[in-house]
Amino acid sequence: MTDDSKSRVYIFDTTLRDGEQSPGATMTHAEKLEIAELLEDMGVDIIEAGFPIASEGDFRAVSEIAQRSKTAVICGLARAQLGDIDRCWEAVRQAPRPRIHTFIGTSPLHRAIPNLSMDEMADRIHQTVTHARNLCDNVQWSPMDATRTEWDYLCRVVEIAIKAGATTINIPDTVGYTAPRESADLIRRLIQTVPGADEVIFATHCHNDLGLATANTLAAVEGGARQVECTINGLGERAGNTALEEVVMALKVRGDIMPFATGVDTRKIMHISRRVSTVSGFPVQFNKAIVGKNAFAHESGIHQDGMLKNKETFEIMRPEDVGLAGTSLPLGKHSGRAALRAKLRDLGVEVGDNQLKDIFVRFKDLADRKKEVFDEDILALVTAAMTEGADHLEIVSLKVVCGTGGPAEAVLEMEVGGQEMSTTMEGDGPVDATFKAVRALYPNKARLQLYQVNAVTEGTDAQATVSVRLEEDGKIATGQSADTDTVYASAKAYVNALNRLHVRRSKTGTDTKEISYKDVS
Ligand code: KIV
Ligand code: ZN
């Protein structure tokens, strides 16, 4: 079946709103702009760029994404309050194709929060959707926790929203409670029952608390949903949202039984997945469908034998289809700048001349220490080049001595706000000693929430990627770094997270959420 003869399903990406809302996944302004550009370039139809009333930072990000957008619809989120909707409109209005997305919790539990009766809430929906529609001709409305809302009431409020001018009705499974058959039936029955339903697009928005988000989303499409809401890598609160890459690839690979087309260029998936992982600080689980490190790796003897005879034995999609280079030749210390640039292009990374210079210096340094430099190593270098520089804290040198029977000792030289300082600290192992040294030079109250080490490639000279998550006064920041020296990578990741906390501290209210999207009153 050709794509032209398939029904079109619109991809609505909410990585920058629902994904970024995930504790610890906060992105900087520049990172949000970069991800929005990658999403648009990949062919996402609608980008939910943020929640403008939540903070000055969110407002700025949504406005700038709106101004820079070319083809995608740019959407902002607003609670069912006139002030929220006005602020949202102010942020999205400069997009060539703006959308206001307004919502209210309609289930009994959510109705109790603003303490509205059913009738009062129905009036509020009519008033707020009408207001949004008077500002913008593209309005999405969501009854939050729809899957736990009484059927009759759900039909009633959906009808009110349609009559008030909503053009898209989104049915969220806010707490990941539904199951595939119910998900399909709910959309199908709403379309059959609610007057005016055939004049709007129905959307599905699933969370993954029971691991069913992708299945529920695909079922909703079978039930008639023509917009799917998702995030890259399934990023999102708790167990996350529906993963964009899973839905898009499922529709592509199983077009025989699900005849739906999307506008996504799937070869761009891997690159954006890696960038979202890096900027959010959320590593992708190794066995994650489509984008996990092992998703296309065939380790067992039987599998490898089958693969060598015929790739289709164990592979239902080609690595190239998701942007993984089929065979990758490692670079070595004799590779020049042109080879590095060609490799970066292959990996979907475009860099300017100055950035290339910086990455090349890092590459040469790594190639001196490591026999073969693999694609994953190069990507780790790119990440490092993009995340370091002009920071409050910079490691100048680190020497760690450890052995059996005694504490480890770390000798650290670090620039703090441009001033060089040094210290020697002992600790229970090399990482503990190093972190103590960082704290001695830069006293702080940040609590270590997560410390995770992964090898980027195989071998004892492999680079280690380290993720560190810190929490301070409710603010969370994640740092990542990679190096062949695990302790040095740990120190850089720790310092990277501290730098992010420093930025957030120095512009409180800019990228700190002041309002939760659940406070609808
Ligand atoms: O999960 C949810 O209900 C949401 C709404 C704001 C659409 O994210
Ligand atoms: Zn959600």
CSV table of C-alpha atoms in Angstrom, one decimal, residues 88-478:
chain,number,residue,atom,x,y,z
A,88,CYS,CA,-0.6,31.5,25.5
A,89,TRP,CA,-1.9,33.5,22.5
A,90,GLU,CA,0.7,36.2,23.1
A,91,ALA,CA,3.4,33.5,22.9
A,92,VAL,CA,2.2,31.6,19.9
A,93,ARG,CA,0.6,34.3,17.8
A,94,GLN,CA,3.8,35.0,15.8
A,95,ALA,CA,3.9,31.5,14.4
A,96,PRO,CA,2.7,31.2,10.8
A,97,ARG,CA,0.4,28.4,12.1
A,98,PRO,CA,-0.4,29.0,15.8
A,99,ARG,CA,-2.6,26.8,18.1
A,100,ILE,CA,-4.0,27.3,21.6
A,101,HIS,CA,-4.4,24.1,23.6
A,102,THR,CA,-6.6,24.6,26.7
A,103,PHE,CA,-7.6,21.9,29.1
A,104,ILE,CA,-9.4,21.1,32.4
A,105,GLY,CA,-9.6,18.0,34.5
A,106,THR,CA,-13.0,16.5,34.0
A,107,SER,CA,-12.9,13.2,36.1
A,108,PRO,CA,-14.5,13.2,39.5
A,109,LEU,CA,-11.1,13.4,41.2
A,110,HIS,CA,-10.0,16.3,39.0
A,111,ARG,CA,-13.3,18.2,39.3
A,112,ALA,CA,-12.8,18.2,43.1
A,113,ILE,CA,-9.5,20.2,42.8
A,114,PRO,CA,-11.1,23.5,41.6
A,115,ASN,CA,-14.3,22.4,43.5
A,116,LEU,CA,-16.6,23.0,40.5
A,117,SER,CA,-19.9,21.3,40.1
A,118,MET,CA,-20.5,19.6,36.8
A,119,ASP,CA,-22.6,22.5,35.5
A,120,GLU,CA,-20.1,25.1,36.6
A,121,MET,CA,-17.3,23.2,34.9
A,122,ALA,CA,-19.4,22.9,31.7
A,123,ASP,CA,-19.9,26.7,31.8
A,124,ARG,CA,-16.2,27.3,32.3
A,125,ILE,CA,-15.4,25.1,29.3
A,126,HIS,CA,-17.8,27.0,27.1
A,127,GLN,CA,-16.4,30.3,28.2
A,128,THR,CA,-12.7,29.4,27.9
A,129,VAL,CA,-12.9,27.6,24.5
A,130,THR,CA,-15.0,30.5,23.1
A,131,HIS,CA,-12.4,32.9,24.4
A,132,ALA,CA,-9.6,30.9,22.8
A,133,ARG,CA,-11.4,30.6,19.5
A,134,ASN,CA,-12.0,34.4,19.4
A,135,LEU,CA,-8.2,34.8,19.5
A,136,CYS,CA,-7.1,31.9,17.3
A,137,ASP,CA,-8.8,29.8,14.7
A,138,ASN,CA,-6.9,26.7,15.7
A,139,VAL,CA,-8.0,25.5,19.2
A,140,GLN,CA,-7.4,22.2,20.9
A,141,TRP,CA,-9.3,21.3,23.9
A,142,SER,CA,-8.5,18.4,26.4
A,143,PRO,CA,-10.6,16.9,29.2
A,144,MET,CA,-7.7,15.9,31.4
A,145,ASP,CA,-8.2,12.4,32.9
A,146,ALA,CA,-10.8,11.7,30.2
A,147,THR,CA,-10.4,7.9,30.6
A,148,ARG,CA,-11.6,8.2,34.2
A,149,THR,CA,-14.4,10.6,33.4
A,150,GLU,CA,-18.1,9.5,33.5
A,151,TRP,CA,-19.1,8.6,29.9
A,152,ASP,CA,-22.2,10.9,29.9
A,153,TYR,CA,-20.3,13.8,31.3
A,154,LEU,CA,-17.5,13.3,28.8
A,155,CYS,CA,-19.9,13.3,25.9
A,156,ARG,CA,-21.5,16.5,27.3
A,157,VAL,CA,-18.3,18.4,27.7
A,158,VAL,CA,-16.8,17.3,24.4
A,159,GLU,CA,-20.0,18.5,22.7
A,160,ILE,CA,-19.7,21.9,24.5
A,161,ALA,CA,-16.1,22.3,23.4
A,162,ILE,CA,-16.9,21.5,19.8
A,163,LYS,CA,-19.9,24.0,19.8
A,164,ALA,CA,-17.6,26.6,21.3
A,165,GLY,CA,-15.2,26.3,18.4
A,166,ALA,CA,-12.6,23.7,19.3
A,167,THR,CA,-11.0,22.3,16.2
A,168,THR,CA,-9.2,19.4,17.8
A,169,ILE,CA,-10.5,17.3,20.7
A,170,ASN,CA,-7.7,15.5,22.6
A,171,ILE,CA,-8.7,12.6,24.8
A,172,PRO,CA,-5.9,12.2,27.5
A,173,ASP,CA,-5.2,9.0,29.4
A,174,THR,CA,-3.5,11.2,32.0
A,175,VAL,CA,-2.6,8.5,34.5
A,176,GLY,CA,-1.9,5.7,32.0
A,177,TYR,CA,-5.0,3.8,33.1
A,178,THR,CA,-6.7,2.6,29.9
A,179,ALA,CA,-6.0,-0.6,27.9
A,180,PRO,CA,-6.0,-1.0,24.1
A,181,ARG,CA,-9.6,-2.2,23.5
A,182,GLU,CA,-11.0,0.4,25.8
A,183,SER,CA,-8.8,3.1,24.2
A,184,ALA,CA,-10.1,2.2,20.7
A,185,ASP,CA,-13.8,2.0,21.9
A,186,LEU,CA,-13.6,5.3,23.7
A,187,ILE,CA,-12.6,7.3,20.6
A,188,ARG,CA,-14.9,5.3,18.3
A,189,ARG,CA,-17.9,5.8,20.6
A,190,LEU,CA,-17.2,9.5,21.0
A,191,ILE,CA,-17.1,10.0,17.3
A,192,GLN,CA,-20.3,8.1,16.8
A,193,THR,CA,-22.2,9.7,19.7
A,194,VAL,CA,-21.2,13.4,20.1
A,195,PRO,CA,-23.0,15.8,17.7
A,196,GLY,CA,-20.4,17.6,15.5
A,197,ALA,CA,-17.7,15.1,16.1
A,198,ASP,CA,-17.1,14.5,12.5
A,199,GLU,CA,-16.2,18.1,12.0
A,200,VAL,CA,-13.1,18.0,14.3
A,201,ILE,CA,-10.0,15.9,14.7
A,202,PHE,CA,-9.8,13.5,17.6
A,203,ALA,CA,-6.4,13.1,19.3
A,204,THR,CA,-5.1,10.6,21.7
A,205,HIS,CA,-2.6,11.4,24.5
A,206,CYS,CA,-1.4,8.4,26.5
A,207,HIS,CA,0.9,8.0,29.5
A,208,ASN,CA,2.9,4.8,30.0
A,209,ASP,CA,2.2,3.9,33.7
A,210,LEU,CA,1.3,0.4,32.7
A,211,GLY,CA,3.7,0.2,29.8
A,212,LEU,CA,0.7,0.4,27.4
A,213,ALA,CA,1.1,3.9,25.9
A,214,THR,CA,2.1,2.9,22.4
A,215,ALA,CA,-0.5,0.0,22.3
A,216,ASN,CA,-3.2,2.4,23.5
A,217,THR,CA,-2.2,5.1,21.0
A,218,LEU,CA,-2.3,2.7,18.1
A,219,ALA,CA,-5.6,1.3,19.3
A,220,ALA,CA,-7.0,4.9,19.5
A,221,VAL,CA,-5.9,5.4,15.9
A,222,GLU,CA,-7.9,2.3,14.9
A,223,GLY,CA,-10.8,3.8,16.8
A,224,GLY,CA,-10.6,7.0,14.7
A,225,ALA,CA,-8.0,9.3,16.3
A,226,ARG,CA,-6.1,11.2,13.6
A,227,GLN,CA,-3.7,13.0,15.9
A,228,VAL,CA,-1.3,11.2,18.2
A,229,GLU,CA,0.4,13.0,21.0
A,230,CYS,CA,3.9,11.7,21.9
A,231,THR,CA,7.4,12.6,23.0
A,232,ILE,CA,10.9,11.6,21.8
A,233,ASN,CA,12.2,8.6,23.8
A,234,GLY,CA,8.8,8.6,25.6
A,235,LEU,CA,10.1,11.4,27.9
A,236,GLY,CA,7.5,12.5,30.4
A,237,GLU,CA,6.4,12.5,34.0
A,238,ARG,CA,6.4,9.2,35.9
A,239,ALA,CA,6.7,6.4,33.3
A,240,GLY,CA,6.6,8.9,30.5
A,241,ASN,CA,4.4,9.6,27.4
A,242,THR,CA,3.9,7.6,24.3
A,243,ALA,CA,7.2,7.4,22.4
A,244,LEU,CA,7.0,9.1,19.0
A,245,GLU,CA,9.6,6.7,17.5
A,246,GLU,CA,7.5,3.7,18.5
A,247,VAL,CA,4.2,4.9,17.0
A,248,VAL,CA,5.8,6.2,13.8
A,249,MET,CA,7.8,3.0,13.2
A,250,ALA,CA,4.9,0.7,14.1
A,251,LEU,CA,2.7,2.5,11.5
A,252,LYS,CA,5.6,2.3,8.9
A,253,VAL,CA,6.5,-1.3,9.5
A,254,ARG,CA,3.0,-2.6,9.9
A,255,GLY,CA,1.3,-0.5,7.2
A,256,ASP,CA,-0.3,-3.8,6.0
A,257,ILE,CA,-2.6,-4.0,9.0
A,258,MET,CA,-2.5,-0.3,10.0
A,259,PRO,CA,-2.9,1.7,6.8
A,260,PHE,CA,-1.9,5.1,8.2
A,261,ALA,CA,0.8,7.5,7.1
A,262,THR,CA,2.7,10.2,9.0
A,263,GLY,CA,4.9,13.0,7.6
A,264,VAL,CA,7.9,12.0,9.7
A,265,ASP,CA,11.3,11.3,8.0
A,266,THR,CA,12.2,8.3,10.1
A,267,ARG,CA,15.9,8.6,9.2
A,268,LYS,CA,16.1,11.6,11.6
A,269,ILE,CA,14.9,9.6,14.6
A,270,MET,CA,18.2,8.5,16.0
A,271,HIS,CA,19.8,11.9,16.0
A,272,ILE,CA,16.9,13.6,17.7
A,273,SER,CA,16.7,10.8,20.2
A,274,ARG,CA,20.3,11.2,21.1
A,275,ARG,CA,20.0,15.0,21.4
A,276,VAL,CA,16.9,14.8,23.6
A,277,SER,CA,18.6,12.2,25.8
A,278,THR,CA,21.6,14.5,26.2
A,279,VAL,CA,19.8,17.8,26.8
A,280,SER,CA,17.3,16.3,29.2
A,281,GLY,CA,19.9,14.2,30.9
A,282,PHE,CA,17.6,11.1,30.7
A,283,PRO,CA,19.6,8.2,29.3
A,284,VAL,CA,17.8,5.9,26.8
A,285,GLN,CA,17.4,2.4,28.3
A,286,PHE,CA,19.6,-0.1,26.3
A,287,ASN,CA,16.8,-2.3,25.2
A,288,LYS,CA,14.3,0.5,24.4
A,289,ALA,CA,12.4,-0.2,21.2
A,290,ILE,CA,13.7,1.6,18.1
A,291,VAL,CA,16.3,3.9,19.8
A,292,GLY,CA,18.0,1.7,22.4
A,293,LYS,CA,21.6,0.8,22.0
A,294,ASN,CA,20.7,-2.8,21.6
A,295,ALA,CA,17.6,-2.4,19.4
A,296,PHE,CA,19.6,-3.5,16.3
A,297,ALA,CA,22.4,-5.5,18.0
A,298,HIS,CA,22.3,-9.2,17.5
A,299,GLU,CA,24.5,-10.9,20.1
A,300,SER,CA,23.5,-14.5,20.2
A,301,GLY,CA,25.2,-17.1,17.9
A,302,ILE,CA,21.9,-18.2,16.4
A,303,HIS,CA,20.8,-14.6,15.7
A,304,GLN,CA,24.2,-13.7,14.2
A,305,ASP,CA,24.2,-16.8,12.0
A,306,GLY,CA,20.6,-16.0,10.8
A,307,MET,CA,21.5,-12.3,10.2
A,308,LEU,CA,24.5,-13.2,8.1
A,309,LYS,CA,22.4,-15.5,5.9
A,310,ASN,CA,19.4,-13.2,5.6
A,311,LYS,CA,18.9,-9.9,7.5
A,312,GLU,CA,15.1,-10.3,7.6
A,313,THR,CA,15.5,-13.5,9.8
A,314,PHE,CA,15.6,-11.3,12.9
A,315,GLU,CA,15.2,-7.8,11.6
A,316,ILE,CA,11.8,-6.2,10.9
A,317,MET,CA,13.2,-2.8,10.0
A,318,ARG,CA,16.6,-1.6,8.7
A,319,PRO,CA,18.9,0.3,11.0
A,320,GLU,CA,19.2,2.9,8.2
A,321,ASP,CA,15.4,3.5,8.4
A,322,VAL,CA,15.8,5.1,11.8
A,323,GLY,CA,19.0,6.9,11.0
A,324,LEU,CA,21.6,4.4,12.2
A,325,ALA,CA,24.5,4.1,9.7
A,326,GLY,CA,24.4,0.4,8.5
A,327,THR,CA,28.1,-0.3,8.8
A,328,SER,CA,30.3,2.2,10.5
A,329,LEU,CA,34.0,2.4,10.0
A,330,PRO,CA,35.8,3.6,13.1
A,331,LEU,CA,38.1,6.6,12.8
A,332,GLY,CA,41.6,6.5,14.2
A,333,LYS,CA,44.4,8.8,15.2
A,334,HIS,CA,45.4,9.3,11.5
A,335,SER,CA,42.0,10.4,10.4
A,336,GLY,CA,41.9,14.1,9.4
A,337,ARG,CA,39.4,16.9,9.7
A,338,ALA,CA,37.6,16.1,6.4
A,339,ALA,CA,37.0,12.5,7.6
A,340,LEU,CA,35.6,13.7,10.8
A,341,ARG,CA,33.3,16.2,9.1
A,342,ALA,CA,32.1,13.4,6.7
A,343,LYS,CA,31.5,11.1,9.7
A,344,LEU,CA,29.5,13.9,11.5
A,345,ARG,CA,27.4,14.3,8.4
A,346,ASP,CA,26.8,10.6,8.3
A,347,LEU,CA,25.6,10.8,11.9
A,348,GLY,CA,23.2,13.6,11.1
A,349,VAL,CA,25.3,16.2,12.9
A,350,GLU,CA,25.9,19.6,11.1
A,351,VAL,CA,28.5,21.8,12.8
A,352,GLY,CA,30.0,25.1,11.9
A,353,ASP,CA,33.8,25.6,11.3
A,354,ASN,CA,34.5,26.7,14.9
A,355,GLN,CA,32.6,23.8,16.4
A,356,LEU,CA,34.4,21.4,14.0
A,357,LYS,CA,37.7,22.8,15.2
A,358,ASP,CA,36.8,22.2,18.8
A,359,ILE,CA,35.4,18.7,18.2
A,360,PHE,CA,38.5,17.8,16.1
A,361,VAL,CA,40.8,18.8,19.1
A,362,ARG,CA,38.8,16.6,21.4
A,363,PHE,CA,38.8,13.8,18.8
A,364,LYS,CA,42.6,13.9,18.4
A,365,ASP,CA,43.0,13.8,22.2
A,366,LEU,CA,40.7,10.8,22.4
A,367,ALA,CA,42.3,9.0,19.4
A,368,ASP,CA,45.6,9.2,21.2
A,369,ARG,CA,44.2,7.4,24.2
A,370,LYS,CA,41.9,4.9,22.3
A,371,LYS,CA,42.8,2.6,19.4
A,372,GLU,CA,39.5,3.0,17.5
A,373,VAL,CA,37.0,5.8,17.8
A,374,PHE,CA,33.5,4.6,17.1
A,375,ASP,CA,30.4,6.5,16.1
A,376,GLU,CA,29.1,6.5,19.7
A,377,ASP,CA,32.5,8.0,20.8
A,378,ILE,CA,32.1,10.8,18.3
A,379,LEU,CA,28.6,11.6,19.4
A,380,ALA,CA,29.8,11.7,23.0
A,381,LEU,CA,32.4,14.2,21.9
A,382,VAL,CA,29.8,16.3,20.1
A,383,THR,CA,27.7,16.4,23.2
A,384,ALA,CA,30.7,17.4,25.4
A,385,ALA,CA,31.6,20.2,22.9
A,386,MET,CA,28.0,21.5,23.0
A,387,THR,CA,27.6,21.3,26.8
A,388,GLU,CA,30.9,22.7,28.0
A,389,GLY,CA,32.4,26.2,27.9
A,390,ALA,CA,31.8,29.5,29.5
A,391,ASP,CA,30.6,27.8,32.7
A,392,HIS,CA,30.8,29.0,36.3
A,393,LEU,CA,32.8,25.9,37.3
A,394,GLU,CA,35.6,24.4,35.1
A,395,ILE,CA,37.9,21.6,36.0
A,396,VAL,CA,41.5,22.5,35.4
A,397,SER,CA,43.1,19.2,36.5
A,398,LEU,CA,42.3,16.1,38.5
A,399,LYS,CA,44.6,13.5,39.9
A,400,VAL,CA,43.3,10.6,41.9
A,401,VAL,CA,45.3,8.0,43.9
A,402,CYS,CA,43.6,4.9,45.2
A,403,GLY,CA,44.6,1.4,46.2
A,404,THR,CA,43.6,-1.3,48.6
A,405,GLY,CA,43.3,-0.8,52.3
A,406,GLY,CA,43.1,3.0,52.5
A,407,PRO,CA,41.0,5.9,51.4
A,408,ALA,CA,41.3,7.3,47.9
A,409,GLU,CA,42.7,10.8,47.5
A,410,ALA,CA,41.7,13.4,44.9
A,411,VAL,CA,43.8,16.4,44.1
A,412,LEU,CA,41.6,18.9,42.2
A,413,GLU,CA,42.2,22.2,40.6
A,414,MET,CA,39.1,24.0,39.5
A,415,GLU,CA,38.1,27.5,38.3
A,416,VAL,CA,35.2,28.9,40.3
A,417,GLY,CA,33.7,32.0,38.7
A,418,GLY,CA,37.0,32.6,36.9
A,419,GLN,CA,39.2,32.1,40.0
A,420,GLU,CA,41.5,29.1,40.1
A,421,MET,CA,41.5,27.1,43.4
A,422,SER,CA,42.8,23.7,44.5
A,423,THR,CA,42.3,21.2,47.2
A,424,THR,CA,43.1,17.6,48.2
A,425,MET,CA,40.3,15.4,49.7
A,426,GLU,CA,40.1,11.8,50.9
A,427,GLY,CA,37.0,9.7,50.3
A,428,ASP,CA,35.5,6.2,50.2
A,429,GLY,CA,36.7,5.4,46.7
A,430,PRO,CA,37.9,7.6,43.8
A,431,VAL,CA,34.5,9.1,42.9
A,432,ASP,CA,33.6,9.9,46.5
A,433,ALA,CA,37.0,11.6,47.0
A,434,THR,CA,36.5,13.6,43.8
A,435,PHE,CA,33.0,14.8,44.6
A,436,LYS,CA,34.2,15.8,48.1
A,437,ALA,CA,36.9,17.9,46.5
A,438,VAL,CA,34.4,19.6,44.2
A,439,ARG,CA,32.2,20.4,47.2
A,440,ALA,CA,35.2,21.7,49.2
A,441,LEU,CA,35.9,24.2,46.4
A,442,TYR,CA,32.3,25.0,45.7
A,443,PRO,CA,30.2,24.4,48.9
A,444,ASN,CA,26.6,23.7,48.0
A,445,LYS,CA,23.5,22.0,49.3
A,446,ALA,CA,22.7,20.0,46.2
A,447,ARG,CA,21.7,16.4,47.0
A,448,LEU,CA,22.9,13.6,44.7
A,449,GLN,CA,19.8,11.8,43.4
A,450,LEU,CA,21.3,9.7,40.7
A,451,TYR,CA,24.8,8.6,39.7
A,452,GLN,CA,24.9,6.3,36.6
A,453,VAL,CA,27.8,5.0,34.5
A,454,ASN,CA,27.5,3.4,31.1
A,455,ALA,CA,30.2,2.3,28.7
A,456,VAL,CA,29.8,4.0,25.3
A,457,THR,CA,31.4,1.1,23.4
A,458,GLU,CA,33.1,-2.2,24.2
A,459,GLY,CA,36.6,-2.7,25.5
A,460,THR,CA,38.6,-1.6,28.5
A,461,ASP,CA,39.5,1.6,26.7
A,462,ALA,CA,35.8,2.4,26.1
A,463,GLN,CA,34.5,5.9,27.0
A,464,ALA,CA,32.2,5.9,30.0
A,465,THR,CA,29.2,8.2,29.9
A,466,VAL,CA,28.2,9.4,33.4
A,467,SER,CA,24.9,10.9,34.3
A,468,VAL,CA,24.5,12.8,37.6
A,469,ARG,CA,21.2,14.2,38.8
A,470,LEU,CA,21.2,16.8,41.6
A,471,GLU,CA,18.4,18.3,43.6
A,472,GLU,CA,18.5,21.6,45.5
A,473,ASP,CA,15.5,23.4,47.0
A,474,GLY,CA,13.1,21.5,44.7
A,475,LYS,CA,15.2,22.3,41.6
A,476,ILE,CA,16.6,19.4,39.7
A,477,ALA,CA,19.5,19.5,37.3
A,478,THR,CA,21.2,16.7,35.4
